[in-house]
Amino acid sequence: MDGNATPLPEAAGPAPTADLNGRAMPLVGFGTHPMRGDQATEAVLTALSVGYRLVDTATRYRNEAAVGAALAATEVPRADVFVTTKMPPDQVGRERLTLERSLAALGCGYVDLWLIHWPPGGYPGVASWREFLRAREEGLVRAVGVSNYPVELIDALHAETGVYPAVNQVQWGPGDYDPTFAEAMRRRGVLLSAHSPLRSTDLDHPVLMEIARRNKRSVRDVVLAWNLHHRVAVTVKSARRERMEQNLAAAGLALTATDVEAVDGLSAAAGAR
Ligand SMILES: NC(=O)c1ccc[n+]([C@@H]2O[C@H](COP(=O)([O-])OP(=O)(O)OC[C@H]3O[C@@H](n4cnc5c(N)ncnc54)[C@H](OP(=O)(O)O)[C@@H]3O)[C@@H](O)[C@H]2O)c1
């Protein structure tokens, strides 16, 4: 092979993971919103068959039963799949019931990660967080985290319980990049997880297009690889097999430090630093 040739996706090596309470969390996850019913079941089955090992759902997506049908039908053992679900904040006070319903719909005895979907009423949700920690102690969830939380609300959870979320899932693409926020998460041991990494991005941006062209890859690949370079988990959705495969293979694209810096520089927050 020509030394300058772009490596084939098959040459990407093992899928990247992060250590989450001793359990490996895949850094490329399959998002299931807004799919429901048979479409969601088929998509999750396809995603598992092409190699995804993290499935992201939520009570609010109303597709947990459809995801559960795929988990029941797949040949991939449950222990090899990392299942994330989320409690909507309107379920504050009904945490255990919500979790039991999620587990029943998913057909699982536990989930790997349970998130507070967003801050309840803009507050940290300390009472919910205590329930989350109890569920973790009881083994119903392997890890607990939050979604769409600013630093100060994460600190409030820690101040009251001594426990930081394992994960904070937020919208995170080049336009959202905020090195101060990323560093705050890292210092607290909170894994940053990107939702909507593609949908939130200006895929026609000339800087991204130039990097993509030079690497002979798509702009979407560049966006996903940029997140992975920063050790940010990505949750990405497609209903189409070939796109699922492309997104998974983006992990095989190694960007240079210069290219990563160029993408970093696209956000207003990075520029303001
Ligand atoms: N925690 C939260 O508050 C929150 C909020 C939003 C989303 N999420 C999670 O994050 C997941 C992903 O976010 P998202 O669905 O908003 O955005 P996304 O994954 O960034 O983008 C999805 C869109 O991109 C298209 N797409 C994906 N791969 C493609 C490819 N290789 N080529 C061309 N088009 C491609 C998909 O279309 P096709 O399906 O037609 O391919 C879909 O329209 C969701 O499914 C959900 O699990 C969480």
mmCIF file of C-alpha atoms and ligand atoms in Angstrom:
data_model
loop_
_atom_site.group_PDB
_atom_site.id
_atom_site.type_symbol
_atom_site.label_atom_id
_atom_site.label_comp_id
_atom_site.label_asym_id
_atom_site.label_seq_id
_atom_site.Cartn_x
_atom_site.Cartn_y
_atom_site.Cartn_z
ATOM 1 C CA MET A 1 0.000 0.000 0.000
ATOM 2 C CA ASP A 2 1.178 3.519 -0.816
ATOM 3 C CA GLY A 3 2.543 5.086 2.385
ATOM 4 C CA ASN A 4 0.337 8.152 1.892
ATOM 5 C CA ALA A 5 -2.857 6.248 1.262
ATOM 6 C CA THR A 6 -5.802 6.798 3.595
ATOM 7 C CA PRO A 7 -6.141 3.731 5.831
ATOM 8 C CA LEU A 8 -9.189 1.664 5.103
ATOM 9 C CA PRO A 9 -11.840 1.630 7.831
ATOM 10 C CA GLU A 10 -10.991 -2.034 8.511
ATOM 11 C CA ALA A 11 -7.508 -0.917 9.544
ATOM 12 C CA ALA A 12 -8.936 1.243 12.298
ATOM 13 C CA GLY A 13 -8.172 -1.224 15.084
ATOM 14 C CA PRO A 14 -10.289 -1.837 18.157
ATOM 15 C CA ALA A 15 -13.107 0.610 18.843
ATOM 16 C CA PRO A 16 -12.042 3.286 21.336
ATOM 17 C CA THR A 17 -13.464 3.106 24.852
ATOM 18 C CA ALA A 18 -13.358 5.045 28.102
ATOM 19 C CA ASP A 19 -13.136 3.484 31.529
ATOM 20 C CA LEU A 20 -16.345 4.109 33.430
ATOM 21 C CA ASN A 21 -16.299 2.688 36.941
ATOM 22 C CA GLY A 22 -14.241 -0.237 35.696
ATOM 23 C CA ARG A 23 -16.530 -0.865 32.712
ATOM 24 C CA ALA A 24 -15.450 -0.008 29.189
ATOM 25 C CA MET A 25 -17.768 2.544 27.609
ATOM 26 C CA PRO A 26 -17.515 2.673 23.812
ATOM 27 C CA LEU A 27 -16.689 6.189 22.652
ATOM 28 C CA VAL A 28 -18.809 5.807 19.516
ATOM 29 C CA GLY A 29 -22.418 5.158 20.431
ATOM 30 C CA PHE A 30 -25.574 4.622 18.414
ATOM 31 C CA GLY A 31 -28.288 7.238 18.982
ATOM 32 C CA THR A 32 -31.900 6.142 18.626
ATOM 33 C CA HIS A 33 -33.835 9.420 18.681
ATOM 34 C CA PRO A 34 -36.283 10.066 16.966
ATOM 35 C CA MET A 35 -36.822 6.492 15.752
ATOM 36 C CA ARG A 36 -39.636 4.438 17.223
ATOM 37 C CA GLY A 37 -41.310 1.072 16.773
ATOM 38 C CA ASP A 38 -40.090 -1.290 14.072
ATOM 39 C CA GLN A 39 -37.807 1.347 12.576
ATOM 40 C CA ALA A 40 -35.977 1.688 15.891
ATOM 41 C CA THR A 41 -35.776 -2.088 16.371
ATOM 42 C CA GLU A 42 -34.426 -2.607 12.856
ATOM 43 C CA ALA A 43 -31.946 0.244 13.196
ATOM 44 C CA VAL A 44 -30.564 -1.022 16.519
ATOM 45 C CA LEU A 45 -30.285 -4.549 15.132
ATOM 46 C CA THR A 46 -28.389 -3.216 12.129
ATOM 47 C CA ALA A 47 -26.194 -1.004 14.306
ATOM 48 C CA LEU A 48 -25.258 -3.972 16.490
ATOM 49 C CA SER A 49 -24.578 -6.105 13.430
ATOM 50 C CA VAL A 50 -22.153 -3.527 11.996
ATOM 51 C CA GLY A 51 -20.293 -3.240 15.288
ATOM 52 C CA TYR A 52 -21.856 -0.624 17.551
ATOM 53 C CA ARG A 53 -21.718 -1.669 21.198
ATOM 54 C CA LEU A 54 -23.383 1.344 22.798
ATOM 55 C CA VAL A 55 -27.078 2.090 22.348
ATOM 56 C CA ASP A 56 -28.435 5.423 23.562
ATOM 57 C CA THR A 57 -32.120 5.727 24.400
ATOM 58 C CA ALA A 58 -34.303 7.670 26.854
ATOM 59 C CA THR A 59 -37.700 7.450 28.484
ATOM 60 C CA ARG A 60 -38.633 10.561 26.506
ATOM 61 C CA TYR A 61 -37.846 8.911 23.159
ATOM 62 C CA ARG A 62 -40.657 6.376 23.706
ATOM 63 C CA ASN A 63 -38.592 3.738 21.993
ATOM 64 C CA GLU A 64 -37.186 1.756 24.918
ATOM 65 C CA ALA A 65 -39.439 -1.218 24.141
ATOM 66 C CA ALA A 66 -38.342 -1.101 20.500
ATOM 67 C CA VAL A 67 -34.704 -0.993 21.592
ATOM 68 C CA GLY A 68 -35.436 -3.861 23.984
ATOM 69 C CA ALA A 69 -36.860 -5.913 21.108
ATOM 70 C CA ALA A 70 -33.548 -5.496 19.279
ATOM 71 C CA LEU A 71 -31.534 -6.440 22.367
ATOM 72 C CA ALA A 72 -33.671 -9.579 22.673
ATOM 73 C CA ALA A 73 -33.297 -10.481 18.994
ATOM 74 C CA THR A 74 -29.596 -9.768 18.460
ATOM 75 C CA GLU A 75 -26.921 -12.412 18.681
ATOM 76 C CA VAL A 76 -24.724 -9.948 20.567
ATOM 77 C CA PRO A 77 -24.776 -10.905 24.263
ATOM 78 C CA ARG A 78 -26.321 -8.361 26.601
ATOM 79 C CA ALA A 79 -23.053 -8.128 28.538
ATOM 80 C CA ASP A 80 -21.309 -6.860 25.395
ATOM 81 C CA VAL A 81 -23.754 -4.013 24.821
ATOM 82 C CA PHE A 82 -23.553 -0.761 26.750
ATOM 83 C CA VAL A 83 -27.101 0.515 27.240
ATOM 84 C CA THR A 84 -27.727 4.141 28.195
ATOM 85 C CA THR A 85 -31.128 5.526 29.093
ATOM 86 C CA LYS A 86 -32.293 8.793 30.615
ATOM 87 C CA MET A 87 -34.921 9.986 33.051
ATOM 88 C CA PRO A 88 -36.847 13.084 32.002
ATOM 89 C CA PRO A 89 -36.951 15.691 34.763
ATOM 90 C CA ASP A 90 -40.749 15.600 34.924
ATOM 91 C CA GLN A 91 -40.258 12.250 36.658
ATOM 92 C CA VAL A 92 -38.618 13.826 39.706
ATOM 93 C CA GLY A 93 -40.092 12.040 42.731
ATOM 94 C CA ARG A 94 -40.826 8.941 40.617
ATOM 95 C CA GLU A 95 -37.233 7.958 39.889
ATOM 96 C CA ARG A 96 -37.531 4.313 40.922
ATOM 97 C CA LEU A 97 -40.782 3.791 39.043
ATOM 98 C CA THR A 98 -39.282 5.392 35.938
ATOM 99 C CA LEU A 99 -36.227 3.161 36.144
ATOM 100 C CA GLU A 100 -38.343 0.042 36.644
ATOM 101 C CA ARG A 101 -40.360 0.974 33.562
ATOM 102 C CA SER A 102 -37.189 1.544 31.545
ATOM 103 C CA LEU A 103 -35.774 -1.811 32.615
ATOM 104 C CA ALA A 104 -39.026 -3.605 31.834
ATOM 105 C CA ALA A 105 -39.293 -1.977 28.403
ATOM 106 C CA LEU A 106 -35.656 -2.709 27.613
ATOM 107 C CA GLY A 107 -35.981 -6.262 28.942
ATOM 108 C CA CYS A 108 -32.810 -5.712 30.945
ATOM 109 C CA GLY A 109 -31.966 -6.408 34.560
ATOM 110 C CA TYR A 110 -29.736 -3.323 34.570
ATOM 111 C CA VAL A 111 -28.640 -0.457 32.381
ATOM 112 C CA ASP A 112 -25.017 0.527 32.020
ATOM 113 C CA LEU A 113 -25.660 4.237 32.322
ATOM 114 C CA TRP A 114 -28.652 6.193 33.596
ATOM 115 C CA LEU A 115 -28.742 9.945 33.021
ATOM 116 C CA ILE A 116 -30.878 12.806 34.312
ATOM 117 C CA HIS A 117 -31.932 14.021 30.863
ATOM 118 C CA TRP A 118 -31.653 17.701 31.729
ATOM 119 C CA PRO A 119 -31.647 19.767 34.934
ATOM 120 C CA PRO A 120 -35.096 19.605 36.550
ATOM 121 C CA GLY A 121 -36.545 23.108 36.372
ATOM 122 C CA GLY A 122 -33.021 24.434 35.984
ATOM 123 C CA TYR A 123 -32.046 23.054 39.416
ATOM 124 C CA PRO A 124 -29.419 20.385 40.060
ATOM 125 C CA GLY A 125 -31.963 17.736 41.094
ATOM 126 C CA VAL A 126 -30.181 16.574 44.240
ATOM 127 C CA ALA A 127 -33.066 14.398 45.442
ATOM 128 C CA SER A 128 -33.091 12.603 42.084
ATOM 129 C CA TRP A 129 -29.335 12.252 42.188
ATOM 130 C CA ARG A 130 -29.607 10.498 45.569
ATOM 131 C CA GLU A 131 -32.114 8.075 44.025
ATOM 132 C CA PHE A 132 -29.745 7.527 41.117
ATOM 133 C CA LEU A 133 -26.937 6.691 43.534
ATOM 134 C CA ARG A 134 -29.221 4.284 45.405
ATOM 135 C CA ALA A 135 -30.095 2.515 42.154
ATOM 136 C CA ARG A 136 -26.387 2.203 41.392
ATOM 137 C CA GLU A 137 -25.691 0.733 44.847
ATOM 138 C CA GLU A 138 -28.429 -1.822 44.206
ATOM 139 C CA GLY A 139 -26.896 -2.781 40.860
ATOM 140 C CA LEU A 140 -29.868 -1.676 38.768
ATOM 141 C CA VAL A 141 -27.586 0.749 36.955
ATOM 142 C CA ARG A 142 -23.836 0.405 36.514
ATOM 143 C CA ALA A 143 -23.077 4.112 36.286
ATOM 144 C CA VAL A 144 -25.014 7.337 36.720
ATOM 145 C CA GLY A 145 -24.663 10.668 35.018
ATOM 146 C CA VAL A 146 -26.391 13.733 33.678
ATOM 147 C CA SER A 147 -27.170 15.417 30.401
ATOM 148 C CA ASN A 148 -27.248 19.074 29.408
ATOM 149 C CA TYR A 149 -25.762 20.170 32.764
ATOM 150 C CA PRO A 150 -23.650 23.295 33.258
ATOM 151 C CA VAL A 151 -20.621 23.094 35.560
ATOM 152 C CA GLU A 152 -22.291 24.814 38.512
ATOM 153 C CA LEU A 153 -25.144 22.296 38.668
ATOM 154 C CA ILE A 154 -22.681 19.415 38.495
ATOM 155 C CA ASP A 155 -20.791 21.001 41.382
ATOM 156 C CA ALA A 156 -24.042 21.294 43.323
ATOM 157 C CA LEU A 157 -24.674 17.546 42.972
ATOM 158 C CA HIS A 158 -21.150 16.864 44.184
ATOM 159 C CA ALA A 159 -21.415 19.328 47.084
ATOM 160 C CA GLU A 160 -24.521 17.540 48.384
ATOM 161 C CA THR A 161 -23.506 13.923 47.813
ATOM 162 C CA GLY A 162 -19.739 13.810 47.262
ATOM 163 C CA VAL A 163 -20.320 12.070 43.929
ATOM 164 C CA TYR A 164 -19.759 13.556 40.499
ATOM 165 C CA PRO A 165 -21.709 12.252 37.513
ATOM 166 C CA ALA A 166 -19.701 9.745 35.492
ATOM 167 C CA VAL A 167 -20.875 11.363 32.252
ATOM 168 C CA ASN A 168 -22.340 14.646 31.050
ATOM 169 C CA GLN A 169 -24.004 14.284 27.649
ATOM 170 C CA VAL A 170 -24.322 17.641 25.924
ATOM 171 C CA GLN A 171 -24.667 18.963 22.405
ATOM 172 C CA TRP A 172 -21.054 19.125 21.272
ATOM 173 C CA GLY A 173 -19.779 19.863 17.815
ATOM 174 C CA PRO A 174 -17.071 22.221 16.564
ATOM 175 C CA GLY A 175 -19.436 25.183 16.985
ATOM 176 C CA ASP A 176 -20.096 24.247 20.636
ATOM 177 C CA TYR A 177 -16.460 23.640 21.505
ATOM 178 C CA ASP A 178 -15.636 25.326 24.813
ATOM 179 C CA PRO A 179 -12.201 24.399 26.143
ATOM 180 C CA THR A 180 -12.972 25.840 29.593
ATOM 181 C CA PHE A 181 -16.043 23.619 29.915
ATOM 182 C CA ALA A 182 -14.181 20.579 28.579
ATOM 183 C CA GLU A 183 -11.380 21.164 31.053
ATOM 184 C CA ALA A 184 -13.852 21.590 33.923
ATOM 185 C CA MET A 185 -15.373 18.203 33.066
ATOM 186 C CA ARG A 186 -11.956 16.581 32.809
ATOM 187 C CA ARG A 187 -10.796 17.973 36.168
ATOM 188 C CA ARG A 188 -13.899 16.537 37.831
ATOM 189 C CA GLY A 189 -13.521 13.163 36.168
ATOM 190 C CA VAL A 190 -16.772 13.643 34.231
ATOM 191 C CA LEU A 191 -16.673 12.085 30.772
ATOM 192 C CA LEU A 192 -17.925 14.516 28.170
ATOM 193 C CA SER A 193 -20.295 12.858 25.738
ATOM 194 C CA ALA A 194 -21.427 14.599 22.552
ATOM 195 C CA HIS A 195 -24.981 14.333 21.329
ATOM 196 C CA SER A 196 -25.996 15.607 17.889
ATOM 197 C CA PRO A 197 -22.346 15.994 16.814
ATOM 198 C CA LEU A 198 -23.313 16.076 13.125
ATOM 199 C CA ARG A 199 -26.691 17.760 13.276
ATOM 200 C CA SER A 200 -25.220 20.638 15.276
ATOM 201 C CA THR A 201 -22.388 21.254 12.811
ATOM 202 C CA ASP A 202 -22.092 23.505 9.766
ATOM 203 C CA LEU A 203 -21.007 20.713 7.457
ATOM 204 C CA ASP A 204 -20.216 23.214 4.678
ATOM 205 C CA HIS A 205 -17.654 25.077 6.728
ATOM 206 C CA PRO A 206 -14.584 25.637 4.526
ATOM 207 C CA VAL A 207 -12.123 24.680 7.289
ATOM 208 C CA LEU A 208 -13.871 21.339 7.802
ATOM 209 C CA MET A 209 -14.198 20.782 4.062
ATOM 210 C CA GLU A 210 -10.495 21.415 3.494
ATOM 211 C CA ILE A 211 -9.456 18.965 6.233
ATOM 212 C CA ALA A 212 -11.879 16.395 4.858
ATOM 213 C CA ARG A 213 -10.610 16.795 1.298
ATOM 214 C CA ARG A 214 -6.970 16.484 2.347
ATOM 215 C CA ASN A 215 -7.708 13.337 4.362
ATOM 216 C CA LYS A 216 -9.940 11.911 1.614
ATOM 217 C CA ARG A 217 -12.750 11.532 4.112
ATOM 218 C CA SER A 218 -16.126 13.184 4.656
ATOM 219 C CA VAL A 219 -16.693 16.279 6.789
ATOM 220 C CA ARG A 220 -18.794 14.094 9.106
ATOM 221 C CA ASP A 221 -15.813 11.798 9.605
ATOM 222 C CA VAL A 222 -13.698 14.821 10.509
ATOM 223 C CA VAL A 223 -16.244 16.009 13.090
ATOM 224 C CA LEU A 224 -16.476 12.582 14.725
ATOM 225 C CA ALA A 225 -12.706 12.032 14.658
ATOM 226 C CA TRP A 226 -12.142 15.484 16.154
ATOM 227 C CA ASN A 227 -14.372 14.585 19.110
ATOM 228 C CA LEU A 228 -12.611 11.270 19.566
ATOM 229 C CA HIS A 229 -9.226 12.984 19.445
ATOM 230 C CA HIS A 230 -10.387 14.976 22.483
ATOM 231 C CA ARG A 231 -11.604 11.752 24.126
ATOM 232 C CA VAL A 232 -15.160 13.037 23.870
ATOM 233 C CA ALA A 233 -17.696 10.237 23.403
ATOM 234 C CA VAL A 234 -20.012 10.632 20.415
ATOM 235 C CA THR A 235 -23.618 9.539 20.134
ATOM 236 C CA VAL A 236 -24.564 9.509 16.492
ATOM 237 C CA LYS A 237 -27.749 8.427 14.772
ATOM 238 C CA SER A 238 -28.465 7.132 11.322
ATOM 239 C CA ALA A 239 -31.281 4.962 10.097
ATOM 240 C CA ARG A 240 -29.101 3.727 7.194
ATOM 241 C CA ARG A 241 -26.615 0.899 7.356
ATOM 242 C CA GLU A 242 -23.940 2.460 5.145
ATOM 243 C CA ARG A 243 -23.992 5.658 7.181
ATOM 244 C CA MET A 244 -23.820 3.687 10.430
ATOM 245 C CA GLU A 245 -20.728 1.976 9.062
ATOM 246 C CA GLN A 246 -19.171 5.253 7.915
ATOM 247 C CA ASN A 247 -19.717 6.867 11.319
ATOM 248 C CA LEU A 248 -18.252 3.913 13.176
ATOM 249 C CA ALA A 249 -15.220 3.906 10.867
ATOM 250 C CA ALA A 250 -14.567 7.595 11.572
ATOM 251 C CA ALA A 251 -12.638 6.423 14.634
ATOM 252 C CA GLY A 252 -9.961 5.244 12.198
ATOM 253 C CA LEU A 253 -9.233 8.785 11.044
ATOM 254 C CA ALA A 254 -6.263 10.190 12.963
ATOM 255 C CA LEU A 255 -6.193 13.982 12.656
ATOM 256 C CA THR A 256 -2.974 15.926 13.034
ATOM 257 C CA ALA A 257 -2.603 18.288 15.990
ATOM 258 C CA THR A 258 -2.758 21.190 13.515
ATOM 259 C CA ASP A 259 -6.064 20.003 12.092
ATOM 260 C CA VAL A 260 -7.498 19.494 15.589
ATOM 261 C CA GLU A 261 -6.473 23.043 16.522
ATOM 262 C CA ALA A 262 -8.067 24.388 13.354
ATOM 263 C CA VAL A 263 -11.375 22.700 14.245
ATOM 264 C CA ASP A 264 -11.071 23.873 17.861
ATOM 265 C CA GLY A 265 -10.769 27.421 16.572
ATOM 266 C CA LEU A 266 -14.177 27.341 14.868
ATOM 267 C CA SER A 267 -16.186 28.073 18.022
ATOM 268 C CA ALA A 268 -16.777 31.464 19.543
ATOM 269 C CA ALA A 269 -15.860 30.123 23.005
ATOM 270 C CA ALA A 270 -12.464 28.951 21.780
ATOM 271 C CA GLY A 271 -11.828 32.329 20.204
ATOM 272 C CA ALA A 272 -12.815 34.176 23.382
ATOM 273 C CA ARG A 273 -10.389 32.291 25.584
HETATM 274 N N1 LIG B 1 -29.222 14.134 25.792
HETATM 275 C C1 LIG B 1 -29.918 14.861 24.956
HETATM 276 O O1 LIG B 1 -30.553 15.863 25.333
HETATM 277 C C2 LIG B 1 -29.935 14.491 23.486
HETATM 278 C C3 LIG B 1 -30.440 15.407 22.538
HETATM 279 C C4 LIG B 1 -30.415 15.039 21.183
HETATM 280 C C5 LIG B 1 -29.913 13.809 20.803
HETATM 281 N N2 LIG B 1 -29.453 12.921 21.763
HETATM 282 C C6 LIG B 1 -28.917 11.598 21.368
HETATM 283 O O2 LIG B 1 -27.888 11.783 20.422
HETATM 284 C C7 LIG B 1 -28.198 11.040 19.238
HETATM 285 C C8 LIG B 1 -27.618 11.702 18.015
HETATM 286 O O3 LIG B 1 -28.078 13.035 17.902
HETATM 287 P P1 LIG B 1 -28.927 13.563 16.663
HETATM 288 O O4 LIG B 1 -29.729 12.457 16.072
HETATM 289 O O5 LIG B 1 -29.609 14.771 17.153
HETATM 290 O O6 LIG B 1 -27.813 14.083 15.647
HETATM 291 P P2 LIG B 1 -26.624 13.418 14.807
HETATM 292 O O7 LIG B 1 -26.443 12.001 15.170
HETATM 293 O O8 LIG B 1 -25.498 14.349 14.917
HETATM 294 O O9 LIG B 1 -27.185 13.541 13.317
HETATM 295 C C9 LIG B 1 -28.206 12.726 12.864
HETATM 296 C C10 LIG B 1 -28.581 13.172 11.455
HETATM 297 O O10 LIG B 1 -27.460 13.041 10.596
HETATM 298 C C11 LIG B 1 -27.766 12.129 9.530
HETATM 299 N N3 LIG B 1 -26.574 11.322 9.323
HETATM 300 C C12 LIG B 1 -25.956 10.536 10.249
HETATM 301 N N4 LIG B 1 -24.854 9.971 9.748
HETATM 302 C C13 LIG B 1 -24.757 10.390 8.451
HETATM 303 C C14 LIG B 1 -23.827 10.147 7.415
HETATM 304 N N5 LIG B 1 -22.758 9.352 7.594
HETATM 305 N N6 LIG B 1 -24.050 10.741 6.203
HETATM 306 C C15 LIG B 1 -25.113 11.554 6.012
HETATM 307 N N7 LIG B 1 -26.024 11.831 6.981
HETATM 308 C C16 LIG B 1 -25.852 11.261 8.185
HETATM 309 C C17 LIG B 1 -28.965 11.334 9.993
HETATM 310 O O11 LIG B 1 -29.795 10.993 8.917
HETATM 311 P P3 LIG B 1 -30.220 9.455 8.571
HETATM 312 O O12 LIG B 1 -30.770 8.833 9.824
HETATM 313 O O13 LIG B 1 -31.242 9.645 7.500
HETATM 314 O O14 LIG B 1 -28.976 8.789 8.079
HETATM 315 C C18 LIG B 1 -29.687 12.343 10.884
HETATM 316 O O15 LIG B 1 -30.476 13.212 10.104
HETATM 317 C C19 LIG B 1 -29.725 10.942 19.255
HETATM 318 O O16 LIG B 1 -30.168 9.881 18.446
HETATM 319 C C20 LIG B 1 -29.963 10.699 20.729
HETATM 320 O O17 LIG B 1 -29.728 9.342 21.057
HETATM 321 C C21 LIG B 1 -29.443 13.258 23.084
#
